[in-house]
Each structure stands twice: as C-alpha cells, then as structure tokens.
JSON list of C-alpha atoms in Angstrom, two decimals:
[
{"chain": "E", "resi": 1, "resn": "MET", "atom": "CA", "xyz": [5.77, 11.54, 1.18]},
{"chain": "E", "resi": 2, "resn": "GLU", "atom": "CA", "xyz": [5.61, 11.24, -2.57]},
{"chain": "E", "resi": 3, "resn": "ILE", "atom": "CA", "xyz": [3.08, 8.93, -4.19]},
{"chain": "E", "resi": 4, "resn": "GLN", "atom": "CA", "xyz": [3.23, 7.91, -7.83]},
{"chain": "E", "resi": 5, "resn": "SER", "atom": "CA", "xyz": [0.50, 5.68, -9.22]},
{"chain": "E", "resi": 6, "resn": "HIS", "atom": "CA", "xyz": [0.53, 3.50, -12.28]},
{"chain": "E", "resi": 7, "resn": "LEU", "atom": "CA", "xyz": [-2.43, 1.60, -13.70]},
{"chain": "E", "resi": 8, "resn": "SER", "atom": "CA", "xyz": [-1.48, -1.43, -15.77]},
{"chain": "E", "resi": 9, "resn": "GLU", "atom": "CA", "xyz": [-2.31, -1.40, -19.46]},
{"chain": "E", "resi": 10, "resn": "ASP", "atom": "CA", "xyz": [-5.10, -3.92, -18.95]},
{"chain": "E", "resi": 11, "resn": "GLN", "atom": "CA", "xyz": [-6.40, -1.76, -16.05]},
{"chain": "E", "resi": 12, "resn": "THR", "atom": "CA", "xyz": [-6.38, -4.67, -13.59]},
{"chain": "E", "resi": 13, "resn": "THR", "atom": "CA", "xyz": [-3.48, -3.62, -11.35]},
{"chain": "E", "resi": 14, "resn": "LEU", "atom": "CA", "xyz": [-2.82, -0.30, -9.65]},
{"chain": "E", "resi": 15, "resn": "THR", "atom": "CA", "xyz": [0.73, 0.13, -8.37]},
{"chain": "E", "resi": 16, "resn": "LEU", "atom": "CA", "xyz": [1.44, 2.88, -5.85]},
{"chain": "E", "resi": 17, "resn": "HIS", "atom": "CA", "xyz": [5.13, 3.80, -5.50]},
{"chain": "E", "resi": 18, "resn": "LEU", "atom": "CA", "xyz": [5.67, 5.45, -2.14]},
{"chain": "E", "resi": 19, "resn": "SER", "atom": "CA", "xyz": [8.75, 7.33, -1.03]},
{"chain": "E", "resi": 20, "resn": "GLY", "atom": "CA", "xyz": [9.69, 9.08, 2.17]},
{"chain": "E", "resi": 21, "resn": "LYS", "atom": "CA", "xyz": [7.87, 8.98, 5.48]},
{"chain": "E", "resi": 22, "resn": "PHE", "atom": "CA", "xyz": [4.51, 7.14, 5.36]},
{"chain": "E", "resi": 23, "resn": "ASP", "atom": "CA", "xyz": [2.54, 8.89, 8.10]},
{"chain": "E", "resi": 24, "resn": "TYR", "atom": "CA", "xyz": [-0.57, 10.91, 8.91]},
{"chain": "E", "resi": 25, "resn": "THR", "atom": "CA", "xyz": [0.53, 13.82, 6.71]},
{"chain": "E", "resi": 26, "resn": "CYS", "atom": "CA", "xyz": [-0.16, 11.88, 3.52]},
{"chain": "E", "resi": 27, "resn": "GLN", "atom": "CA", "xyz": [-3.59, 10.47, 4.34]},
{"chain": "E", "resi": 28, "resn": "GLU", "atom": "CA", "xyz": [-5.49, 12.62, 1.84]},
{"chain": "E", "resi": 29, "resn": "SER", "atom": "CA", "xyz": [-3.06, 12.09, -1.04]},
{"chain": "E", "resi": 30, "resn": "PHE", "atom": "CA", "xyz": [-2.83, 8.34, -0.35]},
{"chain": "E", "resi": 31, "resn": "GLN", "atom": "CA", "xyz": [-6.62, 7.93, -0.40]},
{"chain": "E", "resi": 32, "resn": "LYS", "atom": "CA", "xyz": [-6.97, 10.01, -3.58]},
{"chain": "E", "resi": 33, "resn": "ALA", "atom": "CA", "xyz": [-4.33, 7.88, -5.28]},
{"chain": "E", "resi": 34, "resn": "PHE", "atom": "CA", "xyz": [-6.49, 4.76, -5.11]},
{"chain": "E", "resi": 35, "resn": "GLU", "atom": "CA", "xyz": [-10.06, 6.08, -4.79]},
{"chain": "E", "resi": 36, "resn": "ALA", "atom": "CA", "xyz": [-9.91, 8.14, -7.99]},
{"chain": "E", "resi": 37, "resn": "VAL", "atom": "CA", "xyz": [-9.09, 5.16, -10.22]},
{"chain": "E", "resi": 38, "resn": "ASN", "atom": "CA", "xyz": [-11.90, 4.00, -12.46]},
{"chain": "E", "resi": 39, "resn": "PRO", "atom": "CA", "xyz": [-12.60, 1.21, -13.18]},
{"chain": "E", "resi": 40, "resn": "ILE", "atom": "CA", "xyz": [-11.66, -0.27, -9.81]},
{"chain": "E", "resi": 41, "resn": "PRO", "atom": "CA", "xyz": [-8.59, -2.49, -10.28]},
{"chain": "E", "resi": 42, "resn": "GLN", "atom": "CA", "xyz": [-8.61, -6.16, -9.30]},
{"chain": "E", "resi": 43, "resn": "ARG", "atom": "CA", "xyz": [-5.16, -5.92, -7.67]},
{"chain": "E", "resi": 44, "resn": "TYR", "atom": "CA", "xyz": [-3.28, -3.25, -5.75]},
{"chain": "E", "resi": 45, "resn": "VAL", "atom": "CA", "xyz": [0.47, -3.20, -5.23]},
{"chain": "E", "resi": 46, "resn": "ILE", "atom": "CA", "xyz": [2.18, -0.89, -2.75]},
{"chain": "E", "resi": 47, "resn": "ASP", "atom": "CA", "xyz": [5.85, -0.54, -3.68]},
{"chain": "E", "resi": 48, "resn": "ALA", "atom": "CA", "xyz": [7.51, 0.48, -0.40]},
{"chain": "E", "resi": 49, "resn": "LEU", "atom": "CA", "xyz": [11.11, 0.40, -1.63]},
{"chain": "E", "resi": 50, "resn": "GLU", "atom": "CA", "xyz": [11.69, 4.07, -0.80]},
{"chain": "E", "resi": 51, "resn": "VAL", "atom": "CA", "xyz": [9.60, 4.22, 2.38]},
{"chain": "E", "resi": 52, "resn": "HIS", "atom": "CA", "xyz": [11.92, 4.94, 5.31]},
{"chain": "E", "resi": 53, "resn": "SER", "atom": "CA", "xyz": [9.42, 5.02, 8.17]},
{"chain": "E", "resi": 54, "resn": "ILE", "atom": "CA", "xyz": [5.80, 4.18, 8.85]},
{"chain": "E", "resi": 55, "resn": "ASP", "atom": "CA", "xyz": [3.48, 5.13, 11.71]},
{"chain": "E", "resi": 56, "resn": "SER", "atom": "CA", "xyz": [0.20, 3.77, 13.06]},
{"chain": "E", "resi": 57, "resn": "SER", "atom": "CA", "xyz": [-1.90, 6.07, 10.89]},
{"chain": "E", "resi": 58, "resn": "ALA", "atom": "CA", "xyz": [-0.22, 4.58, 7.81]},
{"chain": "E", "resi": 59, "resn": "LEU", "atom": "CA", "xyz": [-1.27, 1.13, 9.02]},
{"chain": "E", "resi": 60, "resn": "GLY", "atom": "CA", "xyz": [-4.82, 2.48, 9.20]},
{"chain": "E", "resi": 61, "resn": "MET", "atom": "CA", "xyz": [-4.52, 3.82, 5.65]},
{"chain": "E", "resi": 62, "resn": "LEU", "atom": "CA", "xyz": [-3.45, 0.39, 4.44]},
{"chain": "E", "resi": 63, "resn": "LEU", "atom": "CA", "xyz": [-6.58, -1.06, 6.06]},
{"chain": "E", "resi": 64, "resn": "LEU", "atom": "CA", "xyz": [-8.71, 1.57, 4.30]},
{"chain": "E", "resi": 65, "resn": "LEU", "atom": "CA", "xyz": [-7.16, 0.53, 1.00]},
{"chain": "E", "resi": 66, "resn": "ARG", "atom": "CA", "xyz": [-7.91, -3.12, 1.80]},
{"chain": "E", "resi": 67, "resn": "ASN", "atom": "CA", "xyz": [-11.55, -2.27, 2.54]},
{"chain": "E", "resi": 68, "resn": "HIS", "atom": "CA", "xyz": [-11.81, -0.25, -0.68]},
{"chain": "E", "resi": 69, "resn": "ALA", "atom": "CA", "xyz": [-10.33, -3.19, -2.61]},
{"chain": "E", "resi": 70, "resn": "GLY", "atom": "CA", "xyz": [-12.88, -5.67, -1.31]},
{"chain": "E", "resi": 71, "resn": "GLY", "atom": "CA", "xyz": [-12.05, -6.48, 2.32]},
{"chain": "E", "resi": 72, "resn": "ASP", "atom": "CA", "xyz": [-11.39, -10.18, 2.84]},
{"chain": "E", "resi": 73, "resn": "GLU", "atom": "CA", "xyz": [-11.56, -10.71, -0.94]},
{"chain": "E", "resi": 74, "resn": "ALA", "atom": "CA", "xyz": [-9.00, -7.96, -1.62]},
{"chain": "E", "resi": 75, "resn": "ASP", "atom": "CA", "xyz": [-5.82, -8.62, -3.55]},
{"chain": "E", "resi": 76, "resn": "VAL", "atom": "CA", "xyz": [-3.32, -6.16, -2.06]},
{"chain": "E", "resi": 77, "resn": "ALA", "atom": "CA", "xyz": [0.45, -6.65, -1.94]},
{"chain": "E", "resi": 78, "resn": "ILE", "atom": "CA", "xyz": [3.08, -4.62, -0.13]},
{"chain": "E", "resi": 79, "resn": "ILE", "atom": "CA", "xyz": [6.39, -5.23, -1.87]},
{"chain": "E", "resi": 80, "resn": "ASN", "atom": "CA", "xyz": [10.02, -4.18, -1.36]},
{"chain": "E", "resi": 81, "resn": "ALA", "atom": "CA", "xyz": [9.55, -3.33, 2.32]},
{"chain": "E", "resi": 82, "resn": "GLN", "atom": "CA", "xyz": [12.68, -2.23, 4.15]},
{"chain": "E", "resi": 83, "resn": "PRO", "atom": "CA", "xyz": [13.71, -4.80, 6.82]},
{"chain": "E", "resi": 84, "resn": "ASP", "atom": "CA", "xyz": [12.41, -2.75, 9.77]},
{"chain": "E", "resi": 85, "resn": "ILE", "atom": "CA", "xyz": [9.11, -2.00, 8.03]},
{"chain": "E", "resi": 86, "resn": "HIS", "atom": "CA", "xyz": [8.74, -5.65, 7.00]},
{"chain": "E", "resi": 87, "resn": "LYS", "atom": "CA", "xyz": [9.28, -6.69, 10.62]},
{"chain": "E", "resi": 88, "resn": "LEU", "atom": "CA", "xyz": [6.69, -4.15, 11.83]},
{"chain": "E", "resi": 89, "resn": "LEU", "atom": "CA", "xyz": [4.12, -5.42, 9.33]},
{"chain": "E", "resi": 90, "resn": "GLN", "atom": "CA", "xyz": [4.74, -8.99, 10.50]},
{"chain": "E", "resi": 91, "resn": "THR", "atom": "CA", "xyz": [4.54, -7.99, 14.17]},
{"chain": "E", "resi": 92, "resn": "CYS", "atom": "CA", "xyz": [1.19, -6.30, 13.51]},
{"chain": "E", "resi": 93, "resn": "LYS", "atom": "CA", "xyz": [0.03, -9.41, 11.62]},
{"chain": "E", "resi": 94, "resn": "PHE", "atom": "CA", "xyz": [-0.44, -7.44, 8.40]},
{"chain": "E", "resi": 95, "resn": "ASP", "atom": "CA", "xyz": [1.13, -10.37, 6.59]},
{"chain": "E", "resi": 96, "resn": "GLU", "atom": "CA", "xyz": [-2.16, -12.19, 7.32]},
{"chain": "E", "resi": 97, "resn": "LEU", "atom": "CA", "xyz": [-4.18, -9.45, 5.59]},
{"chain": "E", "resi": 98, "resn": "PHE", "atom": "CA", "xyz": [-1.81, -8.52, 2.76]},
{"chain": "E", "resi": 99, "resn": "GLU", "atom": "CA", "xyz": [0.80, -10.23, 0.66]},
{"chain": "E", "resi": 100, "resn": "VAL", "atom": "CA", "xyz": [3.96, -8.74, 2.21]},
{"chain": "E", "resi": 101, "resn": "SER", "atom": "CA", "xyz": [7.51, -9.09, 0.90]},
{"chain": "E", "resi": 102, "resn": "ALA", "atom": "CA", "xyz": [10.81, -7.53, 1.89]},
{"chain": "E", "resi": 103, "resn": "ILE", "atom": "CA", "xyz": [13.44, -6.09, -0.42]},
{"chain": "E", "resi": 104, "resn": "GLY", "atom": "CA", "xyz": [14.87, -8.78, -2.63]},
{"chain": "E", "resi": 105, "resn": "ALA", "atom": "CA", "xyz": [12.18, -11.32, -1.80]}
]
C-alpha cells in the first residue's frame, strides 16, 4: 500500500491518496499520515481510486480516522471507490458514517 498525503493550501482539507491493497499491513503508515498533520484539518478525503482490495482491518482504520476527525461531527469522504469496494462500504453501512462515492460519481 502506498499512501500520499496532501494538505490544501488553506490547511483545511487533508487528502490521502491510497493505492494497492488496503489491509492490516499499512495500519501504522495510514495512522501516521493523518495523525502527524498540524493543525488538524476540518475535512479529510480518502481517494481510493487505486485501491484494489480492502479488508476488515482497513474498515477499522477508517473508523479510527473518523474518531480522530471528530467522531459524529467528522467530515470524512471516501471518493473514487472501485465498484466492489463501494458495494462493501454500503453493505457495512459506512455510507452512513462517511460521504462515500464510487468512481465517476
């Protein structure tokens, strides 16, 4: 898994571009990518365009990000999800916790 982060010029939005397999092997690098940012952004965007698979530990990591971002008040979007990942996120009701969109949406 490769993670590239980009903080917007106004420092309000952190975008994490993920590529590869989003699983337990990237837990430490995923957490560092959002916890090290100061000041804490108001919005987080996970660009999943190049994510080819996701496991249950990745779902847990997304929940950790949501908690870090403010829990129920968090503004976290998962964009460009591949169709099978988008379906998984909907099945797990993550579309009720995050703004979730599929490729091209």
